[in-house]
Short mmCIF file of C-alpha atoms in Angstrom, two decimals:
data_model
loop_
_atom_site.label_atom_id
_atom_site.label_comp_id
_atom_site.label_asym_id
_atom_site.label_seq_id
_atom_site.Cartn_x
_atom_site.Cartn_y
_atom_site.Cartn_z
CA ASN A 14 0.00 0.00 0.00
CA MET A 15 1.18 3.48 -0.83
CA PRO A 16 1.88 5.53 2.30
CA ASN A 17 0.19 8.86 2.83
CA LEU A 18 3.11 11.12 1.97
CA LEU A 19 2.43 14.46 3.62
CA ALA A 20 4.33 17.63 2.77
CA ALA A 21 6.49 17.43 5.91
CA HIS A 22 7.38 13.81 5.27
CA GLY A 23 8.18 14.65 1.65
CA ALA A 24 10.59 17.35 2.79
CA GLN A 25 12.25 14.82 5.11
CA VAL A 26 12.60 12.37 2.25
CA SER A 27 14.18 15.04 0.06
CA LEU A 28 16.86 15.61 2.70
CA LYS A 29 17.60 11.89 2.83
CA ILE A 30 17.76 11.66 -0.96
CA GLU A 31 20.42 14.37 -0.99
CA GLU A 32 22.63 12.05 1.05
CA MET A 33 22.81 9.71 -1.94
CA LEU A 34 25.19 12.15 -3.57
CA GLU A 35 27.77 11.18 -0.95
CA VAL A 36 28.01 7.72 -2.52
CA LYS A 37 27.88 9.02 -6.09
CA ASP A 38 31.06 7.22 -7.15
CA ASP A 39 29.78 3.89 -5.86
CA ILE A 40 26.50 4.27 -7.78
CA LEU A 41 28.27 5.31 -10.98
CA ALA A 42 30.46 2.22 -10.66
CA LEU A 43 27.37 0.10 -11.39
CA THR A 44 26.35 -0.66 -14.94
CA PRO A 45 23.48 1.45 -16.37
CA HIS A 46 21.24 -1.62 -16.58
CA ARG A 47 21.82 -2.44 -12.92
CA ARG A 48 21.14 1.20 -11.94
CA PHE A 49 17.90 1.00 -13.94
CA LEU A 50 16.79 -2.18 -12.20
CA MET A 51 17.73 -0.97 -8.71
CA LEU A 52 16.80 2.72 -8.66
CA THR A 53 14.58 3.84 -11.56
CA ASP A 54 11.29 2.47 -10.22
CA CYS A 55 12.11 3.76 -6.72
CA PHE A 56 12.63 7.29 -8.01
CA ASN A 57 9.50 7.04 -10.17
CA GLN A 58 7.36 6.24 -7.15
CA LEU A 59 9.06 8.98 -5.17
CA ILE A 60 8.28 11.57 -7.88
CA ARG A 61 4.72 10.30 -7.98
CA TRP A 62 4.34 10.76 -4.22
CA TYR A 63 5.88 14.23 -4.44
CA GLY A 64 3.25 15.17 -7.01
CA ARG A 65 0.43 13.95 -4.77
CA ALA A 66 1.84 15.92 -1.87
CA ARG A 67 2.18 18.96 -4.22
CA LEU A 68 5.91 19.19 -3.71
CA VAL A 69 6.89 19.92 -7.30
CA PRO A 70 10.27 21.56 -6.45
CA GLN A 71 11.28 18.37 -4.63
CA ALA A 72 10.17 16.29 -7.64
CA LEU A 73 12.26 18.46 -9.97
CA ARG A 74 15.22 18.07 -7.64
CA ALA A 75 14.76 14.29 -7.69
CA CYS A 76 15.04 14.38 -11.50
CA GLU A 77 18.25 16.39 -11.19
CA ILE A 78 19.67 13.83 -8.75
CA MET A 79 18.81 11.07 -11.21
CA ASN A 80 20.83 12.92 -13.85
CA GLU A 81 23.78 13.40 -11.51
CA LEU A 82 23.80 9.76 -10.43
CA GLY A 83 23.38 8.47 -13.97
CA ILE A 84 20.08 6.71 -13.20
CA PRO A 85 18.22 5.98 -16.46
CA ARG A 86 14.71 7.39 -16.77
CA ASN A 87 11.71 6.06 -18.63
CA ASP A 88 8.40 7.51 -19.77
CA MET A 89 6.80 7.02 -16.35
CA THR A 90 9.41 9.27 -14.71
CA LEU A 91 8.34 12.29 -16.77
CA HIS A 92 4.69 11.26 -16.74
CA PHE A 93 4.56 11.40 -12.93
CA LEU A 94 6.44 14.71 -12.98
CA SER A 95 4.06 16.28 -15.49
CA ARG A 96 0.95 14.97 -13.74
CA GLY A 97 2.19 16.40 -10.46
CA ALA A 98 3.06 19.81 -11.93
CA ALA A 99 -0.10 20.24 -14.06
CA GLN A 100 -2.86 18.60 -12.05
CA GLN A 101 -5.58 20.67 -13.72
CA TYR A 102 -5.55 22.30 -17.14
CA LYS A 103 -7.93 23.37 -19.87
CA GLN A 104 -7.96 25.42 -23.02
CA LEU A 105 -9.26 28.75 -21.82
CA LYS A 106 -9.59 30.63 -25.10
CA ARG A 107 -8.45 30.95 -28.72
CA ALA A 108 -7.86 34.47 -29.97
CA SER A 109 -7.37 35.49 -33.60
CA ARG A 110 -6.93 39.15 -32.54
CA TYR A 111 -5.29 40.61 -29.47
CA THR A 112 -8.54 42.23 -28.40
CA GLN A 113 -9.97 38.72 -27.86
CA VAL A 114 -7.37 37.52 -25.38
CA PRO A 115 -8.34 36.62 -21.77
CA PRO A 116 -7.94 39.21 -19.00
CA ASP A 117 -4.41 40.04 -17.97
CA TRP A 118 -3.69 39.29 -14.29
CA PRO A 119 -0.18 40.47 -13.54
CA GLY A 120 1.08 39.24 -10.20
CA LYS A 121 -1.62 36.57 -9.98
CA ARG A 122 -1.47 34.43 -13.12
CA PRO A 123 1.95 34.48 -14.82
CA GLU A 124 2.22 33.35 -18.41
CA VAL A 125 4.82 31.53 -20.50
CA VAL A 126 4.63 31.62 -24.29
CA PHE A 127 6.00 29.31 -27.02
CA ILE A 128 7.06 30.95 -30.29
CA GLY A 129 8.86 29.62 -33.36
CA ARG A 130 8.69 28.85 -37.04
CA THR A 131 5.93 26.76 -38.56
CA ASN A 132 6.19 23.06 -37.76
CA SER A 133 8.85 23.60 -35.06
CA GLY A 134 6.92 21.56 -32.48
CA LYS A 135 5.28 24.19 -30.26
CA SER A 136 1.92 22.44 -29.84
CA ALA A 137 3.57 19.03 -29.52
CA MET A 138 5.78 20.34 -26.73
CA ILE A 139 2.76 21.63 -24.81
CA ASN A 140 1.14 18.20 -25.14
CA ALA A 141 4.34 16.59 -23.86
CA LEU A 142 4.32 18.92 -20.84
CA PHE A 143 0.73 17.96 -19.99
CA SER A 144 1.42 14.23 -20.59
CA SER A 145 -2.20 13.53 -21.48
CA LEU A 146 -3.59 10.58 -23.42
CA THR A 147 -5.51 13.02 -25.61
CA LYS A 148 -4.03 16.01 -27.39
CA VAL A 149 -4.81 19.11 -25.40
CA ALA A 150 -3.16 21.39 -27.95
CA PRO A 151 -4.16 20.59 -31.57
CA SER A 152 -1.05 19.52 -33.46
CA SER A 153 -0.34 18.04 -36.86
CA LYS A 154 2.46 17.47 -39.35
CA THR A 155 0.67 19.93 -41.60
CA ARG A 156 2.30 23.34 -41.56
CA ALA A 157 0.55 26.29 -39.94
CA TRP A 158 -1.94 24.09 -38.09
CA THR A 159 -2.12 26.58 -35.19
CA ARG A 160 -3.50 29.87 -36.50
CA LYS A 161 -4.56 31.62 -33.30
CA LEU A 162 -3.30 32.41 -29.82
CA ASP A 163 -4.25 29.39 -27.71
CA PHE A 164 -4.39 29.99 -23.94
CA TYR A 165 -4.14 26.99 -21.55
CA GLU A 166 -4.90 27.64 -17.90
CA VAL A 167 -3.11 25.40 -15.38
CA ASN A 168 -3.93 24.63 -11.71
CA ARG A 169 -6.62 27.26 -11.24
CA ASP A 170 -8.54 25.32 -8.57
CA ARG A 171 -5.63 23.38 -7.06
CA ALA A 172 -4.68 24.84 -3.70
CA GLY A 173 -1.01 24.60 -2.90
CA LEU A 174 0.06 24.76 -6.54
CA PRO A 175 0.89 27.89 -8.59
CA HIS A 176 -1.72 29.15 -11.00
CA PHE A 177 -0.28 30.04 -14.42
CA MET A 178 -0.96 30.08 -18.17
CA MET A 179 0.71 28.48 -21.22
CA VAL A 180 0.27 30.25 -24.56
CA ASP A 181 0.69 28.68 -28.00
CA THR A 182 1.28 30.98 -30.97
CA PRO A 183 1.08 30.63 -34.78
CA GLY A 184 4.34 29.84 -36.53
CA LEU A 185 6.01 32.24 -38.92
CA GLY A 186 7.78 31.33 -42.13
CA HIS A 187 6.83 29.14 -45.07
CA ALA A 188 3.30 27.71 -44.86
CA ASP A 189 1.08 26.07 -47.44
CA VAL A 190 -1.74 28.53 -46.79
CA LYS A 191 -2.86 31.75 -48.38
CA ALA A 192 -0.89 34.89 -47.65
CA SER A 193 -4.07 36.62 -46.54
CA VAL A 194 -4.26 34.18 -43.61
CA THR A 195 -0.67 34.57 -42.41
CA ARG A 196 -0.34 38.32 -42.99
CA SER A 197 -1.75 39.26 -39.58
CA TRP A 198 0.27 36.74 -37.54
CA PRO A 199 3.43 38.86 -36.94
CA GLU A 200 1.29 41.75 -35.71
CA LEU A 201 -0.69 39.38 -33.44
CA ILE A 202 2.49 38.00 -31.88
CA TYR A 203 4.02 41.46 -31.48
CA SER A 204 0.90 42.83 -29.77
CA TYR A 205 0.97 39.98 -27.30
CA LEU A 206 4.69 40.37 -26.55
CA ARG A 207 4.41 44.12 -26.20
CA HIS A 208 1.27 44.53 -24.10
CA ARG A 209 0.97 41.37 -22.00
CA GLU A 210 2.14 42.33 -18.51
CA SER A 211 1.73 38.80 -17.11
CA LEU A 212 4.32 37.45 -19.53
CA LYS A 213 7.31 36.02 -17.64
CA HIS A 214 9.10 33.66 -20.01
CA VAL A 215 9.46 33.28 -23.78
CA PHE A 216 10.47 29.88 -25.19
CA HIS A 217 11.73 30.14 -28.75
CA LEU A 218 11.60 26.69 -30.40
CA CYS A 219 14.06 25.96 -33.22
CA ASP A 220 14.28 22.78 -35.27
CA ALA A 221 17.69 21.14 -34.80
CA ARG A 222 17.76 20.07 -38.47
CA ASN A 223 17.88 23.70 -39.67
CA LYS A 224 21.45 24.05 -38.27
CA LYS A 225 21.03 27.82 -37.84
CA LEU A 226 18.51 30.62 -37.31
CA LEU A 227 16.30 30.96 -40.36
CA PRO A 228 14.73 34.28 -41.48
CA ALA A 229 11.48 33.51 -39.63
CA ASP A 230 13.46 32.97 -36.39
CA LYS A 231 15.22 36.29 -36.88
CA GLN A 232 11.86 37.96 -37.50
CA LEU A 233 10.63 36.68 -34.13
CA LEU A 234 13.78 37.98 -32.44
CA HIS A 235 13.16 41.36 -34.06
CA LEU A 236 9.56 41.39 -32.75
CA LEU A 237 10.75 40.52 -29.23
CA ALA A 238 13.45 43.24 -29.31
CA LYS A 239 10.93 45.74 -30.62
CA ALA A 240 8.60 44.91 -27.72
CA GLN A 241 11.38 45.91 -25.26
CA ARG A 242 10.58 43.33 -22.58
CA ARG A 243 13.90 43.31 -20.77
CA ARG A 244 12.54 41.62 -17.63
CA VAL A 245 11.10 38.69 -19.55
CA ARG A 246 13.24 35.57 -19.62
CA TYR A 247 14.21 34.22 -23.04
CA THR A 248 15.24 30.61 -23.78
CA ILE A 249 16.01 28.96 -27.11
CA VAL A 250 14.77 25.36 -27.16
CA ILE A 251 16.35 23.17 -29.84
CA THR A 252 13.66 20.62 -30.63
CA LYS A 253 13.35 17.35 -32.58
CA ILE A 254 16.68 16.05 -31.32
CA ASP A 255 15.30 12.52 -31.61
CA VAL A 256 15.42 12.65 -35.43
CA CYS A 257 18.99 13.91 -35.78
CA THR A 258 22.38 13.02 -34.39
CA ARG A 259 23.90 14.61 -31.35
CA LYS A 260 26.57 16.18 -33.51
CA VAL A 261 23.94 17.99 -35.61
CA ALA A 262 22.12 19.26 -32.51
CA ASN A 263 25.34 20.52 -30.94
CA SER A 264 26.44 22.22 -34.15
CA THR A 265 23.05 23.97 -34.37
CA ALA A 266 23.42 25.22 -30.79
CA ALA A 267 26.98 26.39 -31.47
CA ALA A 268 25.91 28.29 -34.61
CA ILE A 269 23.07 30.03 -32.75
CA ARG A 270 25.29 30.90 -29.80
CA LYS A 271 27.94 32.31 -32.11
CA GLU A 272 25.41 34.45 -33.97
CA LEU A 273 23.62 35.83 -30.90
CA GLY A 274 26.45 35.76 -28.36
CA GLU A 275 27.63 39.21 -29.44
CA PHE A 276 24.37 40.78 -28.28
CA PHE A 277 23.30 38.93 -25.13
CA ASP A 278 23.92 35.82 -23.07
CA VAL A 279 21.98 33.07 -24.84
CA ASP A 280 20.16 30.41 -22.80
CA ILE A 281 19.95 27.26 -24.95
CA MET A 282 18.49 23.89 -24.05
CA PHE A 283 17.55 20.69 -25.91
CA ALA A 284 14.19 18.92 -25.87
CA SER A 285 12.11 16.41 -27.77
CA ALA A 286 8.33 16.06 -27.59
CA ARG A 287 8.49 12.48 -28.88
CA SER A 288 11.22 10.99 -26.68
CA LEU A 289 10.45 13.42 -23.79
CA ARG A 290 14.11 14.32 -23.39
CA GLY A 291 14.54 17.69 -21.74
CA VAL A 292 10.94 17.88 -20.51
CA ASP A 293 12.09 17.96 -16.88
CA GLN A 294 14.49 20.86 -17.57
CA LEU A 295 11.67 22.67 -19.37
CA TRP A 296 9.40 22.20 -16.34
CA SER A 297 12.17 23.60 -14.11
CA LYS A 298 12.35 26.79 -16.16
CA ILE A 299 8.56 27.11 -16.26
CA TRP A 300 8.39 26.63 -12.48
CA MET A 301 10.91 29.43 -11.91
CA SER A 302 8.57 31.85 -13.68
CA ALA A 303 5.29 30.38 -12.39
CA THR A 304 6.27 30.72 -8.72
CA GLU A 305 6.99 34.47 -8.81
CA THR A 306 3.54 35.26 -7.42
CA PRO A 307 2.41 35.22 -3.77
CA ARG A 308 0.66 31.91 -4.41
CA GLY A 309 3.77 30.53 -6.06
CA ARG A 310 6.01 31.62 -3.18
CA ARG A 311 3.71 29.87 -0.71
CA HIS A 312 4.05 26.76 -2.83
CA ARG A 313 7.85 26.91 -2.72
CA GLU A 314 7.81 27.33 1.05
CA LEU A 315 5.29 24.54 1.63
CA GLY A 316 7.80 21.75 2.24
CA PRO A 317 10.20 23.62 4.56
CA LYS A 318 7.35 25.12 6.60
CA GLU A 319 5.61 21.80 7.12
CA LEU A 320 8.92 20.16 8.04
CA GLN A 321 9.62 22.87 10.61
CA ARG A 322 6.16 22.43 12.07
CA LEU A 323 6.68 18.68 12.29
CA MET A 324 9.97 19.14 14.13
CA LYS A 325 8.38 21.53 16.62
CA SER A 326 5.69 18.99 17.41
CA GLY A 327 8.35 16.68 18.86
CA ALA A 328 8.30 14.05 16.15
CA PRO A 329 11.29 11.69 16.32
CA LYS A 330 14.02 12.29 13.80
CA PRO A 331 13.95 9.54 11.19
CA LYS A 332 17.05 7.49 10.49
CA SER A 333 16.18 6.42 6.95
CA VAL A 334 13.72 6.98 4.14
CA ALA A 335 11.74 3.92 5.27
CA ASP A 336 11.16 5.52 8.67
CA VAL A 337 9.93 8.75 7.06
CA MET A 338 7.49 7.03 4.74
CA GLY A 339 6.23 4.51 7.26
CA LEU A 340 7.50 1.54 5.31
CA PRO A 341 8.69 -1.65 6.99
CA ARG A 342 12.43 -1.76 7.13
CA VAL A 343 13.77 -4.69 5.18
CA VAL A 344 16.92 -6.15 6.65
CA PRO A 345 18.86 -8.14 4.06
CA PRO A 346 19.62 -11.69 5.21
CA GLN A 347 23.14 -12.15 6.45
CA PRO A 348 25.08 -14.99 4.83
CA LYS A 349 25.64 -17.90 7.23
CA PRO A 350 29.25 -18.65 8.05
CA GLU A 351 30.47 -21.86 6.53
CA GLU A 352 31.01 -24.67 8.99
CA PHE A 353 34.15 -26.57 8.09
CA ASP A 354 33.23 -29.32 10.57
CA SER A 355 30.26 -30.37 8.47
CA GLU A 356 30.24 -33.47 6.32
CA GLU A 357 30.78 -31.41 3.17
CA TRP A 358 34.12 -30.14 4.47
CA GLN A 359 35.35 -33.33 6.20
CA ASP A 360 38.82 -34.61 5.38
CA ASP A 361 39.09 -37.37 2.83
CA VAL A 362 39.57 -40.39 5.10
CA ASP A 363 39.70 -42.85 2.18
CA PHE A 364 43.12 -41.67 1.09
CA GLN A 365 45.92 -43.34 3.04
CA PRO A 366 49.45 -42.39 2.05
CA ARG A 367 51.62 -45.50 1.55
CA GLU A 368 55.28 -46.04 1.97
CA PRO A 369 57.38 -46.59 -1.14
CA GLY A 370 57.28 -50.24 -2.13
CA GLU A 371 53.85 -50.88 -0.61
CA ARG A 372 51.54 -51.75 -3.51
CA LYS A 373 47.95 -52.88 -3.27
CA GLY A 374 45.08 -53.06 -5.70
CA ARG A 375 45.37 -50.56 -8.52
CA ASP A 376 48.58 -49.11 -7.02
CA ALA A 377 50.28 -52.33 -8.12
CA TYR A 378 50.57 -50.93 -11.62
CA PHE A 379 52.93 -48.21 -10.40
CA ASP A 380 56.49 -49.16 -9.51
CA ASP A 381 56.91 -47.38 -6.18
CA GLN A 382 60.10 -49.28 -5.25
CA TRP A 383 62.10 -46.77 -7.25
CA GLY A 384 64.20 -49.55 -8.73
CA GLU A 385 65.52 -50.92 -5.45
CA GLU A 386 66.29 -54.31 -7.05
CA LEU A 387 68.65 -52.49 -9.42
CA LEU A 388 70.64 -50.60 -6.82
CA ASP A 389 73.73 -52.77 -7.28
CA GLU A 390 73.67 -52.33 -11.06
CA GLU A 391 73.41 -48.55 -11.03
CA LEU A 392 76.45 -46.53 -11.81
CA THR A 393 78.30 -45.24 -8.78
CA PRO A 394 80.35 -42.03 -8.61
CA GLY A 395 83.49 -44.22 -8.69
CA ASP A 396 82.44 -45.82 -11.99
CA VAL A 397 82.19 -42.50 -13.80
CA GLU A 398 85.32 -40.97 -12.32
CA GLY A 399 87.95 -40.24 -14.92
CA LEU A 400 85.66 -40.88 -17.91
CA GLU A 401 85.52 -38.49 -20.82
CA PRO A 402 82.10 -37.02 -21.76
CA GLU A 403 81.87 -39.27 -24.84
CA GLU A 404 82.81 -42.36 -22.83
CA LEU A 405 80.31 -41.41 -20.09
CA GLN A 406 77.53 -40.98 -22.66
CA ALA A 407 78.31 -44.38 -24.21
CA GLU A 408 78.37 -46.01 -20.77
CA MET A 409 74.97 -44.50 -19.90
CA ALA A 410 73.48 -45.63 -23.22
CA GLU A 411 74.77 -49.17 -22.71
CA HIS A 412 73.32 -49.20 -19.17
CA THR A 413 69.92 -47.98 -20.41
CA ALA A 414 69.83 -50.58 -23.19
CA ALA A 415 70.57 -53.35 -20.70
CA GLU A 416 67.69 -52.18 -18.47
CA GLU A 417 65.26 -52.12 -21.42
CA ALA A 418 66.32 -55.63 -22.50
CA GLU A 419 65.73 -56.99 -19.01
CA GLU A 420 62.28 -55.39 -18.81
CA ALA A 421 61.30 -56.81 -22.22
CA GLU A 422 62.47 -60.28 -21.21
CA ALA A 423 60.47 -60.10 -17.98
CA MET A 424 57.32 -59.05 -19.83
CA ASP A 425 57.71 -61.85 -22.39
CA HIS A 426 58.05 -64.27 -19.50
CA VAL A 427 54.85 -62.92 -17.91
CA PHE A 428 52.86 -63.22 -21.12
CA GLU A 429 54.21 -66.75 -21.76
CA GLU A 430 53.03 -67.76 -18.28
CA GLY A 431 49.72 -66.06 -18.94
CA GLU A 432 49.20 -68.07 -22.10
CA GLU A 433 50.03 -71.28 -20.29
CA ASP A 434 47.70 -70.43 -17.41
CA GLY A 435 44.87 -69.40 -19.75
CA LEU A 436 44.93 -65.70 -18.82
CA ASP A 437 43.74 -64.70 -22.26
CA ASP A 438 40.26 -65.91 -21.39
CA LEU A 439 39.99 -63.73 -18.26
CA ASP A 440 38.21 -60.38 -18.01
CA ASP A 441 39.85 -57.24 -16.61
CA GLU A 442 39.10 -57.83 -12.93
CA ASP A 443 40.24 -61.48 -12.99
CA PHE A 444 43.34 -60.48 -14.90
CA GLU A 445 44.24 -57.87 -12.23
CA ARG A 446 43.74 -60.44 -9.49
CA ALA A 447 45.92 -62.96 -11.28
CA TRP A 448 48.58 -60.31 -11.87
CA GLU A 449 48.73 -59.43 -8.15
CA GLU A 450 49.01 -63.11 -7.16
CA SER A 451 51.84 -63.69 -9.62
CA GLU A 452 53.97 -60.81 -8.25
CA PRO A 453 56.38 -61.55 -5.43
CA PRO A 454 55.98 -59.69 -2.14
CA ALA A 455 57.83 -56.36 -1.89
CA GLY A 456 59.93 -57.49 1.06
CA ALA A 457 61.08 -60.63 -0.77
CA ALA A 458 62.20 -58.64 -3.75
CA HIS A 459 64.11 -56.27 -1.49
CA GLU A 460 65.83 -59.07 0.37
CA GLY A 461 66.67 -60.73 -2.91
CA GLY A 462 68.34 -57.56 -4.08
CA LYS A 463 70.42 -57.37 -0.90
CA ALA A 464 71.44 -61.02 -1.17
CA SER A 465 72.63 -60.59 -4.71
CA GLY A 466 74.63 -57.62 -3.54
CA HIS A 467 76.45 -59.74 -0.97
#
């Protein structure tokens, strides 16, 4: 069961999550697949609980920690983030002229606007931010699909969350429509940029495949400069990075920065409405502008205030995230020490080391007497004294040949006896038994060797 994550508990969890950065190197030492299996679902549920507790700043910080720790994200990560940030939304109005726009509420309902060329992905990006099964903002591959100012009101009746507006605009540039339709669009966009006091942030969307600012993009920059809104934030969002290589996207950003860097400090970010990359950074920038109202400031202070109130009430300080969230603490089972006295680790009692010359059973095949019966025939240091190397080599060869001849004669004798005794008709086990019975005892052979020596 999901615990009831209150705002104070969520703030406590956020403090504990920050401690994960202390073991950043250990987490990065894991493979990405292992990090995905171990941590992705945990962070997804945490972001989901943050959204229910209306702690969007803590959810955004959790996404940043995932980036720092190299924890892979999936679609559910950004879905829970978007559903927590935009818990209520609707299309408020569509205006073909500036006189038809909704009332301007500066200081109460801040607005962020998306501008760009035709087919740059403005409506698709708004749909990605809302993460809805149905398209809230009408979008299509057809150029110039959006032909009016579309106003989307967010979190109007959600206490504890900031109330703000997203605005979609028509795209400038080439469009397969009549010129009489597009002629009024630059004036419509300029009137909004110039007279809208609630405007806090302008997001200029540029297609990464264009590799530079096209004339329509420069026209929008001219309209924004003409409006003289110096206190309004401006961000260039390079979109559709999922259909081009990273090299192309980076070269597009470098070309734009080089062209505009002489005039002002350019804020550039990357995003994709299809793969949802960069949606969390886009929400972070929107939240900076949406929380500049009294209601927004109360939202930002919700977690710290509730945590301070919880501490004043005398609540015990938690030791882990499980204590904060009321989850049962799972203690991993400790491995049992291996008992070397068990039967598995007992010494091999079947093996009995034998003295040289003691042969029984299968050991009878191996001559462990080390040639004791040949001690008297071996060369002694006195026999090799004074010999030249060639003479010594000849003597050793003659000695080896004599040994081989004796062994061959003994084997022929054994096989002759075997033929006489009918050993050819025996199987392996009977043959081994007969072989052992035919061999003299080790002691007798040793004594015989000594007697021959005397």
